[in-house]
Tab-separated table of C-alpha atoms and ligand atoms in Angstrom:
chain	number	residue	atom	x	y	z
A	166	MET	CA	49.715	148.526	91.051
A	167	LYS	CA	50.620	145.413	93.279
A	168	LYS	CA	50.499	147.261	96.897
A	169	PRO	CA	48.111	150.147	97.807
A	170	PRO	CA	49.700	153.285	98.773
A	171	GLU	CA	49.916	154.184	102.492
A	172	GLY	CA	46.345	154.921	104.113
A	173	PHE	CA	44.619	152.672	101.535
A	174	LYS	CA	43.652	149.125	101.984
A	175	THR	CA	42.974	146.448	99.389
A	176	ILE	CA	39.160	145.554	99.188
A	177	ALA	CA	39.305	143.291	96.026
A	178	ARG	CA	41.682	141.219	94.281
A	179	THR	CA	41.691	138.807	91.387
A	180	GLU	CA	44.034	135.904	90.504
A	181	LYS	CA	45.916	138.077	88.247
A	182	CYS	CA	45.892	141.559	90.046
A	183	PRO	CA	46.515	141.738	93.839
A	184	CYS	CA	45.003	144.934	94.235
A	185	ALA	CA	41.822	145.122	92.075
A	186	ALA	CA	40.096	147.747	94.379
A	187	LEU	CA	41.034	149.873	97.141
A	188	CYS	CA	39.767	152.398	99.471
A	189	ASP	CA	40.655	154.878	102.311
A	190	ASP	CA	37.448	155.155	104.131
A	191	ASN	CA	38.719	157.919	106.412
A	192	ARG	CA	39.230	160.378	103.384
A	193	LYS	CA	36.453	158.687	101.283
A	194	LEU	CA	38.847	157.800	98.488
A	195	TYR	CA	37.981	154.739	96.345
A	196	GLY	CA	39.717	153.357	93.343
A	197	VAL	CA	39.287	150.336	91.023
A	198	GLN	CA	41.778	148.840	88.521
A	199	PHE	CA	39.094	147.657	85.970
A	200	HIS	CA	36.088	149.303	84.029
A	201	PRO	CA	33.135	149.129	86.246
A	202	GLU	CA	31.223	151.213	83.600
A	203	VAL	CA	31.697	148.519	80.660
A	204	SER	CA	28.427	146.508	80.376
A	205	HIS	CA	30.173	143.186	80.543
A	206	THR	CA	31.570	143.933	83.990
A	207	VAL	CA	29.443	141.810	86.521
A	208	TYR	CA	28.064	144.192	89.236
A	209	GLY	CA	29.727	147.133	87.483
A	210	ARG	CA	26.507	149.203	87.555
A	211	GLN	CA	25.987	148.396	91.384
A	212	ILE	CA	29.695	149.682	92.062
A	213	ILE	CA	28.861	152.818	90.242
A	214	ARG	CA	25.562	153.204	92.004
A	215	ASN	CA	27.000	152.468	95.477
A	216	PHE	CA	29.692	155.186	94.937
A	217	ILE	CA	27.356	157.932	93.507
A	218	PHE	CA	24.359	157.426	96.052
A	219	SER	CA	25.783	155.908	99.062
A	220	ILE	CA	29.293	157.556	99.201
A	221	CYS	CA	28.845	160.924	97.424
A	222	GLY	CA	25.344	161.159	98.636
A	223	CYS	CA	23.672	162.073	95.158
A	224	ARG	CA	20.106	161.714	94.534
A	225	PRO	CA	18.740	160.579	91.161
A	226	ASP	CA	16.485	163.460	90.577
A	227	TRP	CA	17.443	164.502	87.149
A	228	LYS	CA	14.507	165.240	85.099
A	229	ALA	CA	14.400	166.393	81.404
A	230	GLU	CA	11.296	168.842	82.299
A	231	ASN	CA	13.522	170.510	85.029
A	232	PHE	CA	16.556	170.628	82.667
A	233	VAL	CA	14.488	172.154	79.786
A	234	GLU	CA	12.857	174.743	82.059
A	235	SER	CA	16.146	175.979	83.724
A	236	ALA	CA	18.070	176.009	80.637
A	237	ILE	CA	15.406	178.011	78.634
A	238	GLN	CA	15.478	180.405	81.502
A	239	LYS	CA	19.228	180.721	81.875
A	240	TYR	CA	19.648	181.270	78.029
A	241	LYS	CA	16.853	183.733	77.772
A	242	SER	CA	18.766	186.067	80.171
A	243	VAL	CA	22.361	185.260	79.219
A	244	LEU	CA	21.641	185.591	75.391
A	245	SER	CA	19.217	188.396	75.750
A	246	GLY	CA	19.606	190.604	72.591
A	247	LYS	CA	22.446	188.405	71.255
A	248	LYS	CA	22.780	186.855	67.990
A	249	VAL	CA	23.800	183.114	68.189
A	250	LEU	CA	24.793	181.088	65.357
A	251	LEU	CA	24.822	177.234	65.537
A	252	ALA	CA	26.371	174.667	63.178
A	253	LEU	CA	23.616	172.016	62.566
A	254	SER	CA	25.034	168.787	61.268
A	255	GLY	CA	21.484	167.026	60.893
A	256	GLY	CA	22.273	164.665	63.948
A	257	VAL	CA	20.491	164.226	67.217
A	258	ASP	CA	22.605	166.540	69.423
A	259	SER	CA	22.850	169.605	67.300
A	260	THR	CA	19.238	169.367	66.596
A	261	VAL	CA	18.183	169.118	70.145
A	262	ALA	CA	20.500	172.163	70.910
A	263	ALA	CA	18.866	174.014	68.202
A	264	ALA	CA	15.249	173.430	69.382
A	265	LEU	CA	16.235	174.228	73.108
A	266	LEU	CA	17.849	177.365	72.144
A	267	HIS	CA	15.109	178.340	69.687
A	268	LYS	CA	12.649	178.136	72.730
A	269	ALA	CA	15.040	180.532	74.667
A	270	ILE	CA	15.910	183.259	72.008
A	271	GLY	CA	13.690	182.391	69.007
A	272	ARG	CA	14.881	183.798	65.727
A	273	ASN	CA	18.090	185.499	67.171
A	274	LEU	CA	19.219	181.676	66.802
A	275	ILE	CA	20.519	181.232	63.266
A	276	CYS	CA	21.240	177.547	62.392
A	277	VAL	CA	23.534	176.868	59.478
A	278	PHE	CA	22.884	173.321	58.211
A	279	VAL	CA	25.817	172.268	56.276
A	280	ASP	CA	24.593	169.491	54.040
A	281	HIS	CA	27.778	167.616	53.160
A	282	GLY	CA	25.920	165.615	50.843
A	283	LEU	CA	26.911	162.503	52.787
A	284	LEU	CA	23.615	161.831	54.656
A	285	ARG	CA	21.204	159.063	54.363
A	286	LYS	CA	18.463	158.857	51.827
A	287	GLY	CA	16.147	161.858	52.225
A	288	GLU	CA	17.635	162.916	55.526
A	289	GLY	CA	18.592	166.275	54.661
A	290	ASP	CA	15.309	167.336	53.537
A	291	TYR	CA	13.575	165.662	56.429
A	292	VAL	CA	15.710	167.714	58.806
A	293	GLU	CA	15.048	171.023	57.012
A	294	LYS	CA	11.376	170.120	56.836
A	295	THR	CA	11.081	169.461	60.540
A	296	LEU	CA	13.241	172.382	61.872
A	297	SER	CA	12.560	175.236	59.603
A	298	GLY	CA	9.035	174.210	58.414
A	299	GLY	CA	7.865	172.482	61.633
A	300	LEU	CA	9.354	174.415	64.447
A	301	GLY	CA	9.946	177.848	62.631
A	302	ILE	CA	13.708	177.653	63.268
A	303	ASN	CA	15.838	180.117	61.655
A	304	LEU	CA	17.706	177.965	59.248
A	305	VAL	CA	20.236	178.340	56.505
A	306	ARG	CA	20.821	175.185	54.650
A	307	VAL	CA	23.885	174.959	52.338
A	308	ASN	CA	24.244	172.314	50.009
A	309	ALA	CA	27.868	171.688	49.703
A	310	GLY	CA	27.861	167.928	48.465
A	311	ASP	CA	29.793	168.797	45.379
A	312	ARG	CA	32.616	170.665	47.300
A	313	PHE	CA	32.925	167.714	49.567
A	314	LEU	CA	33.188	165.256	46.778
A	315	THR	CA	35.751	167.219	44.967
A	316	ARG	CA	37.873	167.269	48.040
A	317	LEU	CA	37.405	163.490	48.667
A	318	SER	CA	38.323	162.705	45.110
A	319	GLY	CA	41.238	160.223	44.926
A	320	VAL	CA	41.273	159.842	48.778
A	321	SER	CA	40.955	156.296	50.276
A	322	GLU	CA	42.507	156.522	53.473
A	323	PRO	CA	39.934	156.656	56.356
A	324	GLU	CA	41.461	159.254	58.684
A	325	LYS	CA	42.434	161.369	55.638
A	326	LYS	CA	38.620	161.128	54.733
A	327	ARG	CA	37.505	162.165	58.107
A	328	LYS	CA	40.110	165.050	58.311
A	329	ILE	CA	39.149	166.404	55.043
A	330	ILE	CA	35.429	166.285	55.690
A	331	GLY	CA	36.201	168.039	59.287
A	332	GLU	CA	38.030	170.887	57.633
A	333	GLU	CA	35.694	171.489	54.714
A	334	PHE	CA	32.841	171.504	57.329
A	335	ILE	CA	34.670	174.413	58.933
A	336	ARG	CA	35.379	176.223	55.883
A	337	VAL	CA	31.934	176.041	54.555
A	338	PHE	CA	30.639	177.054	57.901
A	339	GLU	CA	32.952	179.997	58.160
A	340	GLU	CA	31.953	181.230	54.635
A	341	GLU	CA	28.361	181.150	55.842
A	342	ALA	CA	28.935	182.951	59.099
A	343	LYS	CA	30.778	185.777	57.319
A	344	LYS	CA	27.783	186.421	55.289
A	345	LEU	CA	25.521	186.698	58.217
A	346	GLY	CA	27.372	189.886	59.802
A	347	ALA	CA	27.973	190.194	63.456
A	348	ILE	CA	27.269	187.331	65.613
A	349	ASP	CA	27.910	187.276	69.314
A	350	ALA	CA	28.033	183.707	70.141
A	351	LEU	CA	28.597	180.298	68.743
A	352	ALA	CA	26.303	177.270	69.922
A	353	GLN	CA	27.375	173.688	69.509
A	354	GLY	CA	25.555	170.442	70.231
A	355	THR	CA	28.587	168.959	72.130
A	356	ILE	CA	27.489	166.277	74.678
A	357	TYR	CA	29.202	164.610	77.592
A	358	PRO	CA	30.852	161.749	75.782
A	359	ASP	CA	32.156	164.049	73.378
A	360	VAL	CA	33.907	166.053	76.237
A	361	ILE	CA	35.398	162.622	77.660
A	362	GLU	CA	36.482	161.149	74.217
A	363	SER	CA	38.055	164.375	73.100
A	364	GLY	CA	39.582	164.881	76.627
A	365	SER	CA	43.197	165.615	77.509
A	366	GLY	CA	44.038	162.013	78.433
A	367	GLY	CA	46.675	160.010	76.661
A	368	SER	CA	44.590	157.725	74.846
A	369	ALA	CA	45.095	156.652	71.340
A	370	VAL	CA	42.966	158.266	68.561
A	371	ILE	CA	41.130	155.347	66.984
A	372	LYS	CA	38.972	157.653	64.842
A	373	SER	CA	39.181	161.335	64.810
A	374	HIS	CA	35.499	162.450	65.416
A	375	HIS	CA	34.952	165.648	63.350
A	376	ASN	CA	32.004	167.020	65.021
A	377	VAL	CA	33.870	167.435	68.398
A	378	GLY	CA	34.789	170.836	69.470
A	379	GLY	CA	36.272	171.523	66.118
A	380	LEU	CA	34.867	174.879	65.428
A	381	PRO	CA	35.921	177.217	68.254
A	382	ASP	CA	39.563	177.041	67.414
A	383	VAL	CA	39.248	178.020	63.949
A	384	ILE	CA	36.724	180.822	64.141
A	385	ALA	CA	37.049	183.163	67.002
A	386	PHE	CA	33.909	183.810	68.874
A	387	LYS	CA	33.608	185.680	72.114
A	388	GLU	CA	31.305	183.143	73.601
A	389	ILE	CA	30.706	179.522	72.886
A	390	ILE	CA	27.414	178.068	74.317
A	391	GLU	CA	27.104	174.238	74.671
A	392	PRO	CA	23.706	173.666	76.411
A	393	LEU	CA	24.094	169.744	76.319
A	394	ARG	CA	27.691	169.729	77.553
A	395	ASP	CA	26.694	167.730	80.807
A	396	LEU	CA	24.402	165.147	79.317
A	397	PHE	CA	24.567	161.765	78.118
A	398	LYS	CA	22.904	160.410	74.894
A	399	ASP	CA	19.744	159.204	76.432
A	400	GLU	CA	19.209	162.323	78.244
A	401	VAL	CA	19.607	164.474	75.180
A	402	ARG	CA	16.907	162.294	73.568
A	403	GLU	CA	14.623	162.827	76.697
A	404	VAL	CA	15.264	166.589	76.391
A	405	GLY	CA	14.492	166.578	72.677
A	406	GLU	CA	11.027	164.665	73.344
A	407	GLN	CA	10.478	167.165	76.145
A	408	LEU	CA	10.994	170.001	73.595
A	409	GLY	CA	8.266	168.179	71.163
A	410	LEU	CA	10.565	167.186	68.738
A	411	PRO	CA	9.168	164.105	66.795
A	412	GLY	CA	10.224	160.605	68.188
A	413	LYS	CA	11.337	159.615	64.856
A	414	LEU	CA	13.830	162.402	64.855
A	415	VAL	CA	14.981	162.145	68.493
A	416	TRP	CA	15.155	158.219	68.600
A	417	ARG	CA	17.256	158.006	65.404
A	418	GLN	CA	20.359	155.773	65.824
A	419	PRO	CA	23.713	157.387	66.148
A	420	PHE	CA	25.140	158.634	62.712
A	421	PRO	CA	28.906	159.570	62.153
A	422	GLY	CA	29.645	163.247	61.502
A	423	PRO	CA	31.546	162.201	58.255
A	424	GLY	CA	28.335	160.663	57.127
A	425	LEU	CA	28.213	157.904	54.490
A	426	ALA	CA	31.955	158.808	53.595
A	427	VAL	CA	33.013	156.219	56.194
A	428	ARG	CA	30.442	153.732	54.957
A	429	VAL	CA	31.860	153.747	51.470
A	430	THR	CA	35.279	152.065	51.985
A	431	GLY	CA	37.920	153.348	49.666
A	432	GLU	CA	37.241	156.397	47.458
A	433	VAL	CA	33.977	158.050	47.845
A	434	THR	CA	32.106	158.841	44.482
A	435	LYS	CA	28.693	160.074	43.665
A	436	GLU	CA	27.946	156.550	42.067
A	437	LYS	CA	28.942	154.689	45.201
A	438	LEU	CA	26.997	157.023	47.499
A	439	GLY	CA	23.943	156.440	45.399
A	440	LEU	CA	24.301	152.700	45.724
A	441	LEU	CA	24.910	152.608	49.292
A	442	ARG	CA	22.021	155.019	50.061
A	443	GLU	CA	19.528	152.546	48.113
A	444	ALA	CA	20.770	149.461	49.913
A	445	ASP	CA	20.882	151.212	53.304
A	446	VAL	CA	17.418	152.341	53.242
A	447	ILE	CA	16.145	148.796	52.156
A	448	PHE	CA	18.062	147.205	55.023
A	449	ARG	CA	16.685	149.582	57.661
A	450	LYS	CA	13.206	149.290	56.358
A	451	GLU	CA	13.425	145.485	56.629
A	452	ILE	CA	14.687	145.710	60.103
A	453	GLU	CA	11.730	148.106	60.861
A	454	ASN	CA	9.350	145.787	59.109
A	455	ALA	CA	10.440	143.063	61.488
A	456	GLY	CA	9.685	145.179	64.516
A	457	LEU	CA	13.283	145.007	65.450
A	458	GLU	CA	14.259	148.755	65.493
A	459	ARG	CA	14.294	149.345	69.320
A	460	LYS	CA	16.031	145.776	69.767
A	461	VAL	CA	19.039	146.575	67.623
A	462	ASN	CA	20.777	149.862	68.698
A	463	GLN	CA	22.445	150.355	65.287
A	464	TYR	CA	22.082	148.906	61.928
A	465	PHE	CA	23.107	150.018	58.439
A	466	ALA	CA	24.901	148.944	55.137
A	467	VAL	CA	28.354	149.586	54.209
A	468	LEU	CA	29.501	149.746	50.597
A	469	THR	CA	32.777	147.860	50.375
A	470	ASP	CA	35.424	148.530	47.801
A	471	SER	CA	35.359	145.114	46.635
A	472	ARG	CA	33.702	143.750	43.420
A	473	SER	CA	32.781	140.374	42.579
A	474	VAL	CA	31.613	138.268	39.681
A	475	GLY	CA	27.797	137.362	39.600
A	476	VAL	CA	25.308	136.127	37.245
A	477	MET	CA	21.865	137.674	36.361
A	478	GLY	CA	19.814	135.632	33.985
A	479	ASP	CA	22.387	134.512	31.270
A	480	THR	CA	24.771	137.626	31.779
A	481	ARG	CA	27.687	137.910	33.669
A	482	THR	CA	27.779	140.773	36.361
A	483	TYR	CA	30.330	142.561	38.223
A	484	GLY	CA	29.071	144.601	40.974
A	485	TYR	CA	29.967	145.867	44.356
A	486	THR	CA	29.532	143.896	47.629
A	487	VAL	CA	27.455	145.440	50.255
A	488	ALA	CA	28.090	144.473	53.964
A	489	LEU	CA	25.094	144.653	56.421
A	490	ARG	CA	25.927	145.801	59.883
A	491	ALA	CA	23.756	145.577	63.125
A	492	VAL	CA	24.786	145.710	66.694
A	493	THR	CA	23.432	145.635	70.056
A	494	THR	CA	25.105	147.759	72.666
A	495	ASP	CA	24.561	149.804	75.902
A	496	ASP	CA	27.179	152.406	75.356
A	497	PHE	CA	28.916	151.934	71.884
A	498	MET	CA	32.086	151.468	73.575
A	499	THR	CA	31.554	147.904	73.177
A	500	ALA	CA	29.051	146.197	70.874
A	501	GLU	CA	27.854	142.626	70.081
A	502	TRP	CA	26.913	141.839	66.362
A	503	ALA	CA	23.234	141.269	66.401
A	504	ARG	CA	21.766	137.745	65.834
A	505	LEU	CA	19.213	138.899	63.173
A	506	PRO	CA	16.774	136.301	62.277
A	507	TYR	CA	17.829	134.341	58.896
A	508	GLU	CA	14.509	135.599	57.127
A	509	VAL	CA	15.185	139.244	57.795
A	510	LEU	CA	18.868	138.891	56.264
A	511	ALA	CA	17.232	136.988	53.492
A	512	ARG	CA	14.654	139.451	52.542
A	513	ALA	CA	17.244	142.457	52.918
A	514	SER	CA	19.744	140.541	50.586
A	515	GLY	CA	17.173	139.400	47.982
A	516	ARG	CA	15.863	143.035	47.800
A	517	ILE	CA	19.225	144.681	47.688
A	518	THR	CA	20.439	142.553	44.774
A	519	ASN	CA	17.028	142.869	42.984
A	520	GLU	CA	16.356	146.415	43.382
A	521	VAL	CA	19.734	148.117	43.301
A	522	ARG	CA	21.745	147.755	40.001
A	523	GLY	CA	25.227	147.346	40.615
A	524	ILE	CA	25.330	145.463	43.965
A	525	THR	CA	25.696	141.821	43.212
A	526	ARG	CA	26.819	140.289	46.575
A	527	VAL	CA	25.527	140.916	50.327
A	528	VAL	CA	27.464	139.754	53.212
A	529	TYR	CA	26.558	140.232	57.030
A	530	ASP	CA	29.314	141.558	59.329
A	531	ILE	CA	29.694	139.063	62.202
A	532	THR	CA	32.371	140.992	64.264
A	533	SER	CA	31.800	142.407	67.527
A	534	LYS	CA	33.592	145.580	69.179
A	535	PRO	CA	36.400	144.950	70.117
A	536	PRO	CA	38.063	143.909	67.912
A	537	ALA	CA	36.334	145.600	65.118
A	538	THR	CA	34.654	149.123	65.592
A	539	VAL	CA	31.064	149.754	64.823
A	540	GLU	CA	31.804	151.664	61.620
A	541	TRP	CA	33.841	150.218	59.010
A	542	GLU	CA	36.084	153.244	58.856
P	854	XMP	P1	33.110	153.275	66.383
P	854	XMP	O1	32.998	152.840	64.870
P	854	XMP	O2	34.202	154.138	66.797
P	854	XMP	O3	31.637	154.001	66.507
P	854	XMP	O4	32.962	151.989	66.964
P	854	XMP	C1	31.070	154.146	67.988
P	854	XMP	C2	29.847	154.933	67.632
P	854	XMP	O5	30.171	156.154	67.251
P	854	XMP	C3	29.776	156.662	66.063
P	854	XMP	N1	30.639	157.233	65.360
P	854	XMP	C4	30.622	158.717	65.113
P	854	XMP	N2	29.775	159.559	65.814
P	854	XMP	N3	31.085	161.389	64.800
P	854	XMP	C5	30.038	160.994	65.523
P	854	XMP	O6	29.432	161.634	66.159
P	854	XMP	C6	31.928	160.386	64.162
P	854	XMP	O7	32.940	161.019	63.635
P	854	XMP	C7	31.686	159.168	64.515
P	854	XMP	N4	32.285	157.871	64.046
P	854	XMP	C8	31.580	156.892	64.647
P	854	XMP	C9	29.366	155.402	65.324
P	854	XMP	O8	28.200	155.368	64.523
P	854	XMP	C10	28.912	154.377	66.649
P	854	XMP	O9	27.608	154.652	66.947
C-alpha cells in the first residue's frame, strides 16, 4: 500500500515503504505493514503494548491461578455427569488439558494415550507413570508402535510421513473410542498458536501439524472441549504448574506431534529410531550437565539418512551421521542456532560415537530459521 485510504494518515514510513503504519484516531483504527510480533523488530513489543494497554484499555491481570479456578468451576458445571474422552499425545498441551479436566470431572475423563512408538527414550513410560500413577488420571495407553512403523515402511517424503502418522493416530484413537462405549464429549489440548496456524488464512502449508484440530472432523462428537484454546504456550506451562504437574514435565521443550519420525530423515525403521533415541538422550544430557537447558530453547538430535566411512581401531566402519540441533528463540517462528560451547559439542560428539554403535559421524547444524525450519522435516 502506497497511500493510506480515506480517513487514515500515515504515521511511519521507511525508505522502501511509503506507508509502514497508519491510523485513524477518530475511529481508533491502526495498522502496520510489518511484523511487530517478531522478536527482531525493534520496539515491536512496545508497539503491541501501546495498542493493547493504551488504545484498547486492557489490563495485564491474567493469572494462572484465576484461570485454573474458573476453568474448574466452569467444567464442573457444564460437564456434570458427562463422559469425556481426551486424546493424549504425551506432549505438554494435552497433558495440561488432561490435568485440568481431571480436577473438574475426575474419573469421568478418560484419556487415551496413543503411543505411536515415536517418542523419545523413556518418554511414554514417564507420561504414563506421572499421569496415571501420580495424578490418578483414568488413562488407557495404546502401544501402537508396530502399526505406525508398518504404515511408514518405504515412505521417505516428509509431508507423506506426517500425513500417515496423523491418519493412523486418528484410526487408533477411533478404535479405542469405540471400545469405550457412549461418550458425550471430546476434549483436546488445542492452544492459541494452533488456532492461528491452522486458521483459514491463505498462508502456505510449510508443515502439516498433525495434532491440530484433526480429530473432530473424523469422529462425530456432539461436543468438543478445548480448555486451553485461548492460551499461549507459556501460559499453558504456568497452568500446568498451578495444577501441580512436575516442572520436568511442564517445562519440557516442544516436541512435534509426529515425533521422531520427522527427526529420522528418509525412511523410518526400528533400527534408525533406536540409534536416534540413544544419540538424542546423550546430547540432551550433555546440555543439561553444562547447565544450559533453560538457555537453549530447543535441542535434539536428528538421524540423517547419510552414511559415511569411518575408522575404529583397525577396522573400517560405515555408519550413520547424526546432526545435533540447538536453537534459541522467543516464539519458534524465527530461531537462531545456539552458539554452544565447543566443549559441550565435543563431549556430545565423543560420547555418541563411542557409545552408539552404528553412528560414526556427528555434525552440528548452524542454520537459523529462516531459511531452515527448526525440525529437519
Ligand atoms: P518448525 O520445524 O516448523 O518448528 O520450525 C517450529 C516448532 O514447532 C515444532 N513442531 C511441531 N509441533 N506438531 C507440533 O506440535 C508438529 O507437527 C510440529 N512440527 C514441528 C518444532 O519442534 C518447533 O518447536
